[in-house]
Short mmCIF file of C-alpha atoms and ligand atoms in Angstrom, two decimals:
data_model
loop_
_atom_site.label_atom_id
_atom_site.label_comp_id
_atom_site.label_asym_id
_atom_site.label_seq_id
_atom_site.Cartn_x
_atom_site.Cartn_y
_atom_site.Cartn_z
CA MET O 1 -4.87 -13.40 5.23
CA SER O 2 -3.25 -9.96 6.13
CA VAL O 3 -3.84 -7.10 3.88
CA THR O 4 -0.31 -7.24 2.44
CA ASP O 5 -0.99 -10.76 1.36
CA ALA O 6 -4.36 -9.77 -0.31
CA ALA O 7 -2.72 -7.10 -2.21
CA GLN O 8 0.26 -9.31 -3.34
CA GLY O 9 -2.06 -11.84 -4.29
CA ARG O 10 -4.01 -9.45 -6.72
CA THR O 11 -0.94 -7.33 -7.80
CA GLY O 12 1.89 -9.91 -8.09
CA THR O 13 4.55 -7.90 -5.72
CA THR O 14 4.38 -4.54 -4.24
CA ARG O 15 6.74 -2.15 -5.99
CA SER O 16 7.64 1.44 -5.50
CA TRP O 17 9.59 3.55 -8.18
CA THR O 18 13.43 3.36 -8.21
CA VAL O 19 15.28 6.28 -9.60
CA PRO O 20 17.31 5.25 -12.82
CA ASP O 21 20.99 5.66 -12.51
CA ALA O 22 21.31 7.88 -15.51
CA LEU O 23 18.90 10.37 -13.86
CA ARG O 24 20.33 10.05 -10.50
CA ARG O 25 23.86 11.17 -12.00
CA ALA O 26 22.76 13.54 -14.44
CA ASP O 27 20.21 15.30 -12.11
CA PRO O 28 20.07 14.46 -8.58
CA LEU O 29 17.58 17.37 -7.91
CA VAL O 30 14.87 16.16 -10.25
CA ALA O 31 15.72 12.55 -9.05
CA ASP O 32 15.19 13.55 -5.45
CA LEU O 33 11.92 15.27 -6.12
CA LEU O 34 10.44 12.28 -8.09
CA SER O 35 11.42 9.85 -5.28
CA ALA O 36 9.60 12.05 -3.03
CA GLU O 37 6.72 11.84 -5.28
CA ALA O 38 7.03 7.93 -5.31
CA GLU O 39 7.19 7.93 -1.70
CA ARG O 40 4.23 10.28 -1.33
CA ARG O 41 2.12 7.79 -3.54
CA THR O 42 3.37 4.82 -1.39
CA ASP O 43 2.31 6.49 1.79
CA SER O 44 -1.09 7.55 0.73
CA LEU O 45 -4.12 6.68 -0.73
CA GLN O 46 -5.06 8.32 -4.40
CA LEU O 47 -8.85 8.75 -4.44
CA LEU O 48 -8.59 11.77 -6.90
CA ALA O 49 -11.50 11.15 -9.46
CA GLY O 50 -9.41 11.81 -12.65
CA GLU O 51 -6.31 9.88 -11.27
CA ASN O 52 -5.00 6.46 -12.01
CA VAL O 53 -1.82 4.35 -11.94
CA ALA O 54 -0.65 3.64 -15.67
CA SER O 55 0.29 0.04 -16.31
CA PRO O 56 3.95 -0.90 -16.21
CA ALA O 57 3.61 -1.64 -20.17
CA VAL O 58 2.31 1.75 -20.65
CA LEU O 59 5.18 3.36 -18.75
CA ALA O 60 7.74 1.33 -20.58
CA ALA O 61 6.28 2.35 -23.88
CA LEU O 62 6.33 5.83 -22.81
CA ALA O 63 9.77 5.78 -22.13
CA GLY O 64 10.65 4.11 -25.39
CA PRO O 65 12.43 5.36 -28.57
CA LEU O 66 9.44 6.94 -30.19
CA VAL O 67 9.80 9.69 -27.63
CA ASP O 68 12.41 11.04 -30.02
CA LYS O 69 10.25 10.94 -33.48
CA TYR O 70 8.81 13.68 -35.51
CA ALA O 71 5.97 12.54 -37.36
CA GLU O 72 3.80 15.40 -38.29
CA GLY O 73 0.53 14.15 -40.06
CA TYR O 74 -1.05 10.96 -40.29
CA PRO O 75 0.22 7.42 -41.18
CA GLY O 76 1.35 7.23 -44.97
CA ARG O 77 0.97 11.07 -45.31
CA ARG O 78 3.82 12.29 -42.97
CA HIS O 79 5.78 15.49 -43.28
CA HIS O 80 8.78 13.58 -41.99
CA THR O 81 10.98 10.71 -43.15
CA GLY O 82 11.57 7.63 -41.22
CA CYS O 83 8.07 7.08 -39.91
CA ALA O 84 7.46 3.39 -40.94
CA PRO O 85 7.48 1.87 -37.39
CA ALA O 86 5.62 5.16 -36.24
CA ASP O 87 3.10 4.76 -39.00
CA THR O 88 2.23 1.10 -37.91
CA VAL O 89 1.99 2.02 -34.18
CA GLU O 90 -0.52 4.67 -34.78
CA LEU O 91 -2.34 2.60 -37.12
CA LEU O 92 -2.47 -0.04 -34.32
CA ALA O 93 -3.66 2.24 -31.74
CA VAL O 94 -6.33 3.79 -34.23
CA ASP O 95 -7.34 0.18 -35.07
CA ARG O 96 -7.65 -0.95 -31.27
CA ALA O 97 -9.60 2.05 -30.27
CA ARG O 98 -12.03 1.44 -33.24
CA GLN O 99 -12.54 -2.00 -32.49
CA LEU O 100 -12.95 -1.36 -28.41
CA PHE O 101 -15.59 1.06 -28.92
CA SER O 102 -17.00 -0.13 -32.17
CA ALA O 103 -16.43 3.26 -33.75
CA PRO O 104 -16.11 4.00 -37.27
CA HIS O 105 -13.13 6.41 -36.78
CA ALA O 106 -10.58 7.24 -34.21
CA ASN O 107 -7.95 10.08 -33.62
CA VAL O 108 -5.34 9.07 -31.12
CA GLN O 109 -2.99 12.20 -31.44
CA PRO O 110 -4.74 14.83 -29.08
CA ARG O 111 -2.25 15.67 -26.36
CA SER O 112 -5.18 16.24 -23.71
CA GLY O 113 -8.65 15.99 -23.27
CA THR O 114 -8.78 19.86 -23.63
CA SER O 115 -6.99 19.75 -26.77
CA ALA O 116 -9.22 17.10 -27.96
CA MET O 117 -12.31 19.26 -27.20
CA LEU O 118 -10.69 22.08 -29.07
CA SER O 119 -10.47 19.90 -31.98
CA ALA O 120 -14.03 18.73 -31.63
CA TYR O 121 -15.23 22.14 -31.70
CA ALA O 122 -13.03 23.04 -34.77
CA ALA O 123 -14.47 19.88 -36.61
CA LEU O 124 -18.00 21.08 -36.31
CA LEU O 125 -18.28 24.84 -35.20
CA ARG O 126 -17.43 28.35 -36.41
CA PRO O 127 -16.63 31.12 -33.59
CA GLY O 128 -19.86 32.77 -32.23
CA ASP O 129 -21.74 29.43 -32.67
CA VAL O 130 -24.13 28.67 -29.78
CA VAL O 131 -23.32 25.39 -27.76
CA LEU O 132 -25.50 23.99 -25.32
CA ALA O 133 -23.57 22.15 -22.34
CA MET O 134 -23.71 21.15 -18.65
CA SER O 135 -22.97 24.46 -16.75
CA LEU O 136 -19.64 24.62 -14.92
CA GLU O 137 -21.61 25.12 -11.62
CA HIS O 138 -23.27 21.70 -12.10
CA GLY O 139 -20.25 19.68 -13.15
CA GLY O 140 -19.22 20.92 -16.73
CA HIS O 141 -15.47 20.80 -17.69
CA LEU O 142 -13.74 24.19 -18.17
CA SER O 143 -13.55 23.18 -21.98
CA ALA O 144 -17.01 23.34 -22.03
CA GLY O 145 -17.59 27.03 -21.55
CA SER O 146 -15.51 28.62 -18.87
CA ARG O 147 -14.85 32.32 -19.78
CA ALA O 148 -11.14 31.75 -18.79
CA ASN O 149 -11.05 29.07 -21.70
CA PHE O 150 -10.89 29.58 -25.32
CA SER O 151 -14.28 27.73 -25.41
CA GLY O 152 -16.11 30.19 -23.33
CA ARG O 153 -14.12 32.87 -25.34
CA TRP O 154 -15.02 31.80 -28.74
CA PHE O 155 -18.47 30.31 -28.41
CA GLU O 156 -21.58 31.44 -26.98
CA PHE O 157 -22.38 28.76 -24.36
CA VAL O 158 -25.65 28.14 -22.82
CA GLY O 159 -25.68 26.01 -19.73
CA TYR O 160 -28.15 23.30 -18.56
CA GLY O 161 -27.90 21.48 -15.18
CA VAL O 162 -29.17 18.81 -12.57
CA ARG O 163 -32.37 19.01 -10.73
CA GLU O 164 -32.17 20.31 -6.93
CA ASP O 165 -34.11 17.42 -5.49
CA ASP O 166 -32.18 14.14 -6.94
CA GLY O 167 -29.24 15.62 -8.54
CA LEU O 168 -30.19 13.97 -11.98
CA ILE O 169 -29.61 15.86 -15.35
CA ASP O 170 -32.92 17.59 -16.13
CA LEU O 171 -33.67 16.50 -19.63
CA ASP O 172 -36.68 18.50 -19.98
CA GLN O 173 -34.44 21.67 -19.22
CA VAL O 174 -31.96 20.40 -21.91
CA ARG O 175 -34.73 20.06 -24.41
CA GLU O 176 -36.43 23.24 -23.53
CA LEU O 177 -32.97 25.30 -23.80
CA ALA O 178 -32.26 23.40 -27.10
CA LEU O 179 -35.55 24.68 -28.66
CA ARG O 180 -35.16 28.28 -27.34
CA HIS O 181 -31.36 28.49 -28.08
CA ARG O 182 -31.13 26.38 -31.29
CA PRO O 183 -27.44 25.45 -30.45
CA LYS O 184 -25.17 24.10 -33.18
CA ALA O 185 -23.85 21.34 -30.84
CA ILE O 186 -25.00 19.89 -27.61
CA ILE O 187 -22.38 18.55 -25.26
CA ALA O 188 -23.48 15.62 -23.15
CA GLY O 189 -21.53 14.74 -20.10
CA GLY O 190 -19.28 16.35 -17.50
CA ILE O 191 -16.66 15.85 -15.00
CA SER O 192 -18.58 14.65 -11.55
CA TYR O 193 -21.62 13.06 -12.84
CA PRO O 194 -21.85 9.85 -11.16
CA ARG O 195 -24.67 8.22 -13.14
CA HIS O 196 -25.01 6.76 -16.49
CA MET O 197 -25.74 9.19 -19.42
CA ASP O 198 -28.86 8.71 -21.36
CA TRP O 199 -26.89 9.27 -24.72
CA ALA O 200 -30.22 8.16 -26.87
CA ALA O 201 -32.30 11.08 -25.08
CA PHE O 202 -29.50 13.58 -25.71
CA ARG O 203 -29.53 12.33 -29.60
CA ARG O 204 -33.23 13.01 -29.58
CA ILE O 205 -32.93 16.30 -28.46
CA ALA O 206 -30.03 17.22 -30.79
CA ASP O 207 -31.99 15.71 -33.78
CA GLU O 208 -35.09 17.96 -32.90
CA VAL O 209 -32.92 21.09 -33.33
CA ASP O 210 -30.65 19.89 -35.80
CA ALA O 211 -27.54 20.12 -33.60
CA TYR O 212 -24.52 18.06 -33.48
CA LEU O 213 -24.15 15.94 -30.27
CA ILE O 214 -20.64 15.89 -28.55
CA ALA O 215 -20.10 13.25 -25.92
CA SER O 216 -17.91 14.48 -23.17
CA ALA O 217 -16.67 10.92 -21.95
CA ALA O 218 -13.45 11.61 -20.54
CA GLN O 219 -14.63 10.25 -17.14
CA THR O 220 -16.44 7.43 -18.24
CA ILE O 221 -14.77 5.88 -21.46
CA GLY O 222 -12.94 3.25 -19.26
CA LEU O 223 -16.37 2.23 -18.31
CA VAL O 224 -17.62 2.02 -21.66
CA ALA O 225 -14.64 -0.05 -22.81
CA ALA O 226 -15.47 -2.75 -20.21
CA GLY O 227 -19.13 -2.67 -21.17
CA ALA O 228 -19.97 -1.24 -17.61
CA ALA O 229 -21.72 1.71 -19.03
CA PRO O 230 -23.67 2.61 -21.99
CA SER O 231 -21.65 3.70 -24.98
CA PRO O 232 -22.08 7.25 -26.28
CA VAL O 233 -20.51 6.08 -29.66
CA PRO O 234 -23.72 5.02 -31.46
CA TYR O 235 -25.30 8.38 -30.62
CA ALA O 236 -22.69 10.93 -30.61
CA ASP O 237 -21.23 12.73 -33.94
CA VAL O 238 -17.90 13.13 -31.82
CA THR O 239 -16.93 11.52 -28.67
CA VAL O 240 -14.27 13.15 -26.51
CA ALA O 241 -12.15 11.12 -24.31
CA VAL O 242 -8.84 10.99 -22.37
CA THR O 243 -6.53 7.66 -22.09
CA HIS O 244 -5.27 8.66 -18.57
CA LYS O 245 -8.08 8.35 -16.38
CA LEU O 246 -9.81 4.96 -15.98
CA LEU O 247 -8.26 3.65 -19.31
CA ARG O 248 -4.83 3.62 -17.39
CA GLY O 249 -3.00 4.92 -20.25
CA PRO O 250 -0.79 7.93 -21.10
CA ARG O 251 -1.88 11.52 -20.36
CA GLY O 252 -3.80 12.24 -23.65
CA GLY O 253 -6.99 12.67 -25.48
CA LEU O 254 -8.89 10.48 -27.65
CA LEU O 255 -11.45 11.11 -30.48
CA LEU O 256 -14.13 8.83 -31.98
CA CYS O 257 -16.11 9.79 -34.59
CA THR O 258 -18.57 8.98 -37.47
CA ALA O 259 -17.24 7.91 -40.66
CA GLU O 260 -18.65 10.96 -42.29
CA LEU O 261 -16.44 13.34 -39.81
CA ALA O 262 -13.67 11.35 -40.00
CA ASP O 263 -11.49 13.98 -42.37
CA ARG O 264 -12.91 17.19 -40.53
CA VAL O 265 -11.83 15.61 -37.24
CA ASP O 266 -8.34 14.74 -38.39
CA ARG O 267 -7.71 18.17 -39.95
CA ALA O 268 -9.15 19.72 -36.51
CA VAL O 269 -6.20 17.82 -34.61
CA PHE O 270 -3.45 18.16 -37.29
CA PRO O 271 -3.01 20.65 -38.77
CA PHE O 272 -5.38 22.90 -36.84
CA SER O 273 -4.63 22.49 -33.18
CA GLN O 274 -1.55 20.49 -33.14
CA GLY O 275 2.03 20.08 -34.85
CA GLY O 276 3.62 16.74 -34.50
CA ALA O 277 2.14 13.93 -32.36
CA ALA O 278 3.80 12.73 -29.37
CA MET O 279 4.54 9.42 -31.10
CA ASN O 280 5.55 7.72 -27.41
CA GLU O 281 2.23 8.71 -26.21
CA VAL O 282 0.61 7.16 -29.27
CA ALA O 283 2.26 4.04 -28.53
CA ALA O 284 1.62 3.98 -24.91
CA LYS O 285 -2.32 4.45 -26.10
CA ALA O 286 -1.89 1.51 -28.19
CA VAL O 287 -0.66 -0.54 -25.23
CA ALA O 288 -3.49 0.76 -22.80
CA LEU O 289 -6.21 0.18 -25.59
CA ALA O 290 -4.98 -3.39 -25.71
CA GLU O 291 -4.97 -3.91 -21.94
CA ALA O 292 -8.57 -2.36 -21.94
CA ALA O 293 -9.76 -5.29 -24.22
CA THR O 294 -8.75 -7.88 -21.61
CA PRO O 295 -10.68 -9.97 -19.10
CA GLU O 296 -8.54 -8.55 -16.43
CA TYR O 297 -9.44 -5.06 -17.26
CA THR O 298 -13.17 -5.83 -17.24
CA ALA O 299 -12.45 -7.41 -13.69
CA TYR O 300 -10.58 -4.35 -12.71
CA ILE O 301 -13.60 -2.08 -13.74
CA GLY O 302 -15.98 -4.43 -11.80
CA ARG O 303 -13.84 -3.66 -8.53
CA ALA O 304 -13.81 0.02 -9.43
CA VAL O 305 -17.55 0.17 -9.72
CA ALA O 306 -18.35 -1.97 -6.70
CA GLY O 307 -15.72 -0.35 -4.64
CA ALA O 308 -17.65 3.15 -5.36
CA ARG O 309 -20.66 1.71 -4.27
CA SER O 310 -19.49 0.41 -0.78
CA LEU O 311 -17.35 3.71 -0.24
CA ALA O 312 -20.41 5.53 -1.16
CA ALA O 313 -22.76 3.49 1.26
CA ALA O 314 -20.07 4.22 4.22
CA LEU O 315 -20.05 7.69 3.51
CA THR O 316 -23.70 7.82 3.84
CA ALA O 317 -23.60 5.96 6.99
CA ALA O 318 -21.32 8.50 8.39
CA GLY O 319 -23.89 11.57 7.59
CA ALA O 320 -22.52 12.85 4.06
CA ARG O 321 -25.31 13.54 1.41
CA LEU O 322 -24.63 11.91 -1.95
CA LEU O 323 -25.18 13.70 -5.17
CA THR O 324 -28.03 11.69 -6.84
CA HIS O 325 -28.12 9.50 -3.85
CA GLY O 326 -25.47 6.97 -4.94
CA THR O 327 -23.41 5.93 -8.08
CA ASP O 328 -23.38 3.83 -11.08
CA THR O 329 -19.69 4.48 -11.91
CA HIS O 330 -16.23 4.71 -10.30
CA LEU O 331 -17.13 8.30 -8.97
CA VAL O 332 -18.70 9.34 -5.75
CA THR O 333 -19.62 13.11 -5.02
CA ALA O 334 -20.87 13.92 -1.62
CA ASP O 335 -22.09 17.10 0.23
CA VAL O 336 -20.16 17.17 3.61
CA SER O 337 -21.95 20.24 5.07
CA PRO O 338 -24.29 18.01 7.03
CA LEU O 339 -21.10 16.86 8.96
CA GLY O 340 -20.49 20.75 9.71
CA LEU O 341 -17.46 20.92 7.14
CA SER O 342 -16.72 22.50 3.98
CA GLY O 343 -15.49 20.70 0.91
CA LEU O 344 -11.82 22.35 1.72
CA ASP O 345 -11.81 21.39 5.35
CA ALA O 346 -12.62 17.82 4.29
CA GLU O 347 -10.22 17.73 1.83
CA ARG O 348 -7.58 19.27 4.02
CA ARG O 349 -8.52 16.62 7.07
CA CYS O 350 -8.36 13.79 4.65
CA ALA O 351 -5.05 14.79 3.14
CA ALA O 352 -3.35 14.98 6.54
CA ALA O 353 -4.43 11.44 7.03
CA GLY O 354 -2.92 10.27 3.67
CA LEU O 355 -6.50 10.15 1.90
CA MET O 356 -6.22 12.23 -1.18
CA LEU O 357 -9.38 13.38 -2.49
CA GLY O 358 -10.77 16.58 -3.97
CA LYS O 359 -13.08 19.16 -2.83
CA CYS O 360 -15.70 19.85 -5.13
CA ALA O 361 -18.42 22.54 -5.84
CA LEU O 362 -21.81 21.14 -5.73
CA PRO O 363 -24.72 22.08 -7.90
CA PHE O 364 -26.63 24.96 -6.23
CA ASP O 365 -23.55 25.18 -3.79
CA PRO O 366 -23.98 28.11 -1.52
CA ALA O 367 -20.17 28.14 -0.51
CA PRO O 368 -17.76 30.03 -2.46
CA PRO O 369 -15.64 27.90 -4.90
CA THR O 370 -12.60 28.19 -3.16
CA GLU O 371 -14.41 26.34 -0.28
CA THR O 372 -17.14 24.44 -1.61
CA SER O 373 -19.61 22.08 0.12
CA GLY O 374 -18.68 18.81 -1.61
CA ILE O 375 -15.68 16.16 -2.00
CA ARG O 376 -15.27 14.30 -4.99
CA LEU O 377 -13.56 10.63 -5.08
CA GLY O 378 -12.93 8.22 -7.71
CA THR O 379 -11.79 4.60 -7.03
CA GLY O 380 -9.66 4.14 -10.49
CA ALA O 381 -6.33 4.12 -8.94
CA ALA O 382 -7.28 2.11 -5.61
CA ALA O 383 -8.72 -0.53 -8.00
CA ALA O 384 -5.78 -0.53 -10.27
CA GLN O 385 -3.75 -1.25 -7.55
CA GLY O 386 -5.93 -4.22 -6.36
CA MET O 387 -8.22 -2.77 -3.98
CA ALA O 388 -11.64 -4.26 -4.12
CA GLU O 389 -15.09 -3.99 -2.15
CA PRO O 390 -14.04 -4.81 1.29
CA GLU O 391 -11.05 -2.46 1.26
CA LEU O 392 -12.86 0.38 -0.28
CA ALA O 393 -15.61 0.01 2.30
CA GLU O 394 -13.11 0.42 4.95
CA VAL O 395 -11.71 3.43 3.20
CA GLY O 396 -15.19 4.88 3.17
CA ALA O 397 -15.52 4.07 6.95
CA LEU O 398 -12.08 5.69 7.93
CA ILE O 399 -13.19 8.80 5.88
CA GLY O 400 -16.53 8.95 7.36
CA THR O 401 -15.08 8.54 10.82
CA LEU O 402 -12.43 11.31 10.20
CA LEU O 403 -15.08 13.68 8.87
CA ARG O 404 -17.51 13.19 11.51
CA ASP O 405 -15.44 12.54 14.48
CA GLY O 406 -12.29 14.74 13.72
CA PRO O 407 -8.58 13.71 13.21
CA ASP O 408 -7.26 10.58 14.90
CA PRO O 409 -3.75 9.32 14.51
CA ARG O 410 -4.89 5.70 14.27
CA ILE O 411 -6.90 6.61 11.05
CA GLY O 412 -3.51 7.93 9.39
CA ALA O 413 -1.75 4.70 10.46
CA ARG O 414 -4.27 2.37 9.27
CA VAL O 415 -4.37 4.37 5.81
CA ARG O 416 -0.56 4.22 5.55
CA GLU O 417 -0.63 0.47 6.18
CA LEU O 418 -3.36 0.01 3.56
CA ALA O 419 -1.43 2.17 1.05
CA ARG O 420 1.82 0.21 1.62
CA ALA O 421 0.23 -3.01 1.12
CA PHE O 422 -1.18 -1.81 -2.34
CA ALA O 423 1.43 0.30 -3.52
CA GLY O 424 2.20 -1.95 -6.49
CA ARG O 425 0.96 -1.42 -9.96
CA GLY O 426 -1.52 -4.16 -10.96
C1 PLP G 1 -10.58 15.19 -17.36
C2 PLP G 1 -11.70 15.81 -18.43
C3 PLP G 1 -11.18 16.56 -19.26
C4 PLP G 1 -9.78 17.20 -19.59
O1 PLP G 1 -8.70 16.60 -19.73
P1 PLP G 1 -7.22 17.25 -19.54
O2 PLP G 1 -6.72 16.09 -20.36
O3 PLP G 1 -7.00 17.52 -18.24
O4 PLP G 1 -7.37 18.46 -20.53
C5 PLP G 1 -12.18 16.97 -20.43
N1 PLP G 1 -13.52 16.87 -19.99
C6 PLP G 1 -13.67 16.19 -19.10
C7 PLP G 1 -15.41 15.89 -18.86
C8 PLP G 1 -12.88 15.60 -18.00
O5 PLP G 1 -13.22 14.65 -17.18
#
């Protein structure tokens, strides 16, 4: 069976995006740019850790009539009239989130992961409070303490990190820092940590110092939905997630919390940090949350995780050094300095061959942040388009050969062939 047959067997038909007539007529310039983006996607493989391919049903909901609706507030308590369908859509999304994650309460209104973080802080903290979080250099997100972000400006962040020898979170250090700095909140999780989180251990440390526990689960919430990673929900006071990464939903944030904190979290979203919610996004979140409860989604997550493992093995075989020596998730973070390359060199060389992955500063990275020594990859988008272990092992081998032996036009040609064969939305 050819690659194309395999892809079509898994994803139905291969499709690329066609510009709707209304857009073509009204704005040919934007229409052309969107066509160029669709073409770029068809000709290259998307391996950026935070990217995915939204499902066709999610796209349809995003473009639906709720794009026009103003619905400030919450169902039954809106500031605008005419909210009956919008109310039911939001209740449905909240209900599906609660069920999927066994969460006492959910808020589906945050416009992004960063604004969901802002709301989590607003619910639990006051400006000037001490927060213990994974340091940015070791994989923390900018919304967890960057000086350029509200978080680092308004709160006193103390950073924990990973161990230099095995790349794992140093829980002894987390506890020591918690006892020394007495934070009001501890944030567990980050953007590039490829291993399962020990949420229970973080909870014990938080309890010991009477701190809130915020789970930063944007990258892993899709694994949790499929039962492929331990859930933070039973342990965290507030879980912060997004729907546009592994959940294959619209760009947007998601907050889960205890019943006790429900009102505070809701008020921290609206009216504290947002006005009217994007109700088309809320509708698309409802769709994505229903899709994430299906056996097809569980199979998809299985492909993403198995694919990441085989991709990681191929990179190791080529001479890259894996952070934490492997992965439990869809994420792979690798040091490419043993191959004589910077992260930026690797990113550029791969992009030229149609392999879209990201340079990534590693813990203890001696290289400047603009260059870095690492690359980070995720298998979410590729698996959503139907790729599984054999294809992702091949992709890993292509990347490995490219990084080890230098550019080769045959690699670019093979990548394009794979990308076109798997260009559909699963
Ligand atoms: C992706 C991510 C975010 C931010 O999401 P945005 O929607 O880009 O604001 C926050 N925290 C973590 C850990 C993430 O991985």
